[in-house]
mmCIF file of C-alpha atoms in Angstrom:
data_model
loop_
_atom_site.group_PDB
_atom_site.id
_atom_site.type_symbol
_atom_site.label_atom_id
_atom_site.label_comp_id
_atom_site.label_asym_id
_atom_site.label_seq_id
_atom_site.Cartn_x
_atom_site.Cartn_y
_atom_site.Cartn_z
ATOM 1 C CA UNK N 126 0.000 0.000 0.000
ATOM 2 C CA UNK N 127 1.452 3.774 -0.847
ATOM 3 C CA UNK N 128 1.875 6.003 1.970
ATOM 4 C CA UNK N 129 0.110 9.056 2.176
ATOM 5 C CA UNK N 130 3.389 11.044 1.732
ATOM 6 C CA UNK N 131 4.083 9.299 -1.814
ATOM 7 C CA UNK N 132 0.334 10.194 -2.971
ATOM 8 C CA UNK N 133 1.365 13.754 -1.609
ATOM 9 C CA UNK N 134 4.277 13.942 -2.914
ATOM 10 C CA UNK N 135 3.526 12.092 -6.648
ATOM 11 C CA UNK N 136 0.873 15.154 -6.354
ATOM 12 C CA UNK N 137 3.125 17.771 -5.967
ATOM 13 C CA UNK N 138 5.526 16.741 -8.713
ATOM 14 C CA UNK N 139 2.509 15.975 -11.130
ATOM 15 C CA UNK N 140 1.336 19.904 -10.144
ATOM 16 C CA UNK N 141 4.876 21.209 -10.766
ATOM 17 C CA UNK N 142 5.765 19.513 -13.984
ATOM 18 C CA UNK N 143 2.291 20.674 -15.067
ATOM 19 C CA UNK N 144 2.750 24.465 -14.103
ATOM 20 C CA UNK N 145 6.626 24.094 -15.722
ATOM 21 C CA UNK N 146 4.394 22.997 -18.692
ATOM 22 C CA UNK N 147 2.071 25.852 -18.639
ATOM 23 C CA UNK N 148 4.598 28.243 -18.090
ATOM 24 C CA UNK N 149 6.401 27.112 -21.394
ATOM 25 C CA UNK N 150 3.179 27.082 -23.349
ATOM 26 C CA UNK N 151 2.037 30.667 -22.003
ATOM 27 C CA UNK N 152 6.043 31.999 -22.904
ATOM 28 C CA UNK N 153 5.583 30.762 -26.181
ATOM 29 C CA UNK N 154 2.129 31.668 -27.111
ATOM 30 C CA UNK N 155 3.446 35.589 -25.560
ATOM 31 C CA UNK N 156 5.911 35.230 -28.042
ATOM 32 C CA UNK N 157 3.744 34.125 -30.884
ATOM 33 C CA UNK N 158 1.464 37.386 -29.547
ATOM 34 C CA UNK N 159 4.590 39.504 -29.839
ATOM 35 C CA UNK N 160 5.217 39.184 -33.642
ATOM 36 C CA UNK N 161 2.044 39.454 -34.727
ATOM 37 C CA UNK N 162 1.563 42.542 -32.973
ATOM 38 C CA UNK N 163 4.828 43.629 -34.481
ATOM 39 C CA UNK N 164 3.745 43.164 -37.998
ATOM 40 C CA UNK N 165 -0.038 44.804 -37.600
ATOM 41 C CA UNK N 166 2.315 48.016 -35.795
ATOM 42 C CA UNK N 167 3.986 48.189 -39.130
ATOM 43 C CA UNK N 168 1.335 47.916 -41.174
ATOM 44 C CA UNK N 169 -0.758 50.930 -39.136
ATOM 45 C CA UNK N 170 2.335 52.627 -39.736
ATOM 46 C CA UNK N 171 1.937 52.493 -43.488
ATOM 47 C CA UNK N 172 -1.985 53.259 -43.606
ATOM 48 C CA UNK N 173 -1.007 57.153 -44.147
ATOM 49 C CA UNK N 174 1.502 56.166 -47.046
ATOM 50 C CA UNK N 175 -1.155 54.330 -48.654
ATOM 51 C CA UNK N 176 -4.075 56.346 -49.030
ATOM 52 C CA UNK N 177 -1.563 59.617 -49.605
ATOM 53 C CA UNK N 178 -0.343 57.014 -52.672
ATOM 54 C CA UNK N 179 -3.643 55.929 -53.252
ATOM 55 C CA UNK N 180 -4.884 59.574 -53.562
ATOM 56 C CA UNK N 181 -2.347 60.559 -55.977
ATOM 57 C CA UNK N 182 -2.534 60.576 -59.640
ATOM 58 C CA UNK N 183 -1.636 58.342 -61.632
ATOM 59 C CA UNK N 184 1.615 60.796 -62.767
ATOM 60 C CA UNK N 185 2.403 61.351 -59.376
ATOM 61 C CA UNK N 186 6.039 60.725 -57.332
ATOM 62 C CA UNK N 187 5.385 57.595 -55.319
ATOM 63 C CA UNK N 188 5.579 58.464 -51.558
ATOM 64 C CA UNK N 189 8.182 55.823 -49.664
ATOM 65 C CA UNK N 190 8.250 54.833 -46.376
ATOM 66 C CA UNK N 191 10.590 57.370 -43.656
ATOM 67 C CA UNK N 192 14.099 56.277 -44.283
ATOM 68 C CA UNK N 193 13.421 54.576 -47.474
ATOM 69 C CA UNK N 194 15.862 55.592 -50.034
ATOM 70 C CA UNK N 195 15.206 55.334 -53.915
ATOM 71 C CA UNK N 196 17.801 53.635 -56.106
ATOM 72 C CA UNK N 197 18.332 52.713 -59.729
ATOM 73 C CA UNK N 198 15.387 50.739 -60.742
ATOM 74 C CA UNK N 199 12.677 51.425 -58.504
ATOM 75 C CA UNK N 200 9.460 53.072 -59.325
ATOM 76 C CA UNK N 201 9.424 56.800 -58.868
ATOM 77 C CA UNK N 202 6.295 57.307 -60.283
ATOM 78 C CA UNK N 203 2.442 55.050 -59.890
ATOM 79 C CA UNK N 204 2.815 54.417 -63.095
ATOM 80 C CA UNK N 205 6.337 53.573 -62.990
ATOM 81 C CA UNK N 206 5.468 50.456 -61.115
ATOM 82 C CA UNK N 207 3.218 48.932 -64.658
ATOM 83 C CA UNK N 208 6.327 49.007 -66.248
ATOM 84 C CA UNK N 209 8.987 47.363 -64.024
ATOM 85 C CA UNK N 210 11.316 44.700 -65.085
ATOM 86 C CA UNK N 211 11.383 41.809 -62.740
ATOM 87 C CA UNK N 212 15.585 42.970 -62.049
ATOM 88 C CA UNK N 213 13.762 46.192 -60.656
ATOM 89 C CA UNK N 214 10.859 44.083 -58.723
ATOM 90 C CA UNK N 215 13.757 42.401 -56.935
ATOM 91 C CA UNK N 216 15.533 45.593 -56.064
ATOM 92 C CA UNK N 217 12.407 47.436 -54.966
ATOM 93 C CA UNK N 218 11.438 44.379 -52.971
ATOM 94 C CA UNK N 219 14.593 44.409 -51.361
ATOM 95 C CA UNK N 220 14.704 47.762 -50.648
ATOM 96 C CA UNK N 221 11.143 47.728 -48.542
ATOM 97 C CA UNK N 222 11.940 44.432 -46.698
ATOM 98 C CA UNK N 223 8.714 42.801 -48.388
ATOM 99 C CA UNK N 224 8.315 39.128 -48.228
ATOM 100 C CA UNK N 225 9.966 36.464 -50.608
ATOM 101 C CA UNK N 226 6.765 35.490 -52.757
ATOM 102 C CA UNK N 227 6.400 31.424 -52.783
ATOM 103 C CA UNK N 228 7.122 29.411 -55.313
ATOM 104 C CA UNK N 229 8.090 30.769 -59.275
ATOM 105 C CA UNK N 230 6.362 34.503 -58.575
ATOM 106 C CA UNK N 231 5.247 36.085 -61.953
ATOM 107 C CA UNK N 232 6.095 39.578 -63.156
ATOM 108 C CA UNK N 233 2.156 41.229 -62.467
ATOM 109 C CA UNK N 234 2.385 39.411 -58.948
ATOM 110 C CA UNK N 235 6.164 41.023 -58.166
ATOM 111 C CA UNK N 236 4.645 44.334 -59.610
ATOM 112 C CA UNK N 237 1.219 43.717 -57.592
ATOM 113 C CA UNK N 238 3.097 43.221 -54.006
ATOM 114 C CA UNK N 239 5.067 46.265 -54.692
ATOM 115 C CA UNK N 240 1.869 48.237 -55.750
ATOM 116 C CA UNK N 241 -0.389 46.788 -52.376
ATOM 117 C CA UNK N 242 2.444 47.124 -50.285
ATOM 118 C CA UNK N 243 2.758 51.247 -51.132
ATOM 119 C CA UNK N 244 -0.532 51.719 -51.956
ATOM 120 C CA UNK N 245 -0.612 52.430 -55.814
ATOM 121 C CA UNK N 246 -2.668 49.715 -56.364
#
């Protein structure tokens, strides 16, 4: 027959391995929280961007995030960003720090996440 102390203490471990457990969950599930509030911060913080390129006509300069630099190859205009080579899609991607596209990504869809992402389109 088991003692009373073995039940308590077979309790006690079964009660600490489960809070170690829940403790590791809740740390990683915080974590998980973490990024995607991250990513919805940074994409508030280009709403404004957006609509101002969303407002602007077709022949207007394209409006870049703060601290976003234009270089050879990226679109300076909206309409700039119809006629982009895939070289330039990969710069401009670059540049902005948008996600790799899965799998073999056309020319419209490399021209289409660059568009979305500033707004243009």
């Amino acid at each position: 027959m088991v003692s009373q102390k073995t039940i308590i203490a077979n309790t006690n471990a079964a009660i600490a391995a489960a809070q170690a457990d829940i403790q590791i969950y809740i740390k990683h599930e915080l974590a998980v929280l973490e990024t995607r509030l991250s990513i919805a911060e940074k994409h508030l913080q280009r709403i404004p961007l957006q609509l101002c390129n969303a407002r602007m006509s077709f022949n207007s300069p394209l409006q870049y995030p703060a601290g976003v630099q234009t270089i050879q190859g990226m679109p300076i205009h909206k309409r700039d960003i119809l006629n982009l080579l895939e070289s330039d899609c990969v710069i401009t991607a670059k540049v902005l720090e948008l996600p790799s596209l899965s799998g073999e990504p056309t020319l419209a869809q490399r021209r289409t996440q660059i568009g979305e992402f500033l707004g243009a389109m």
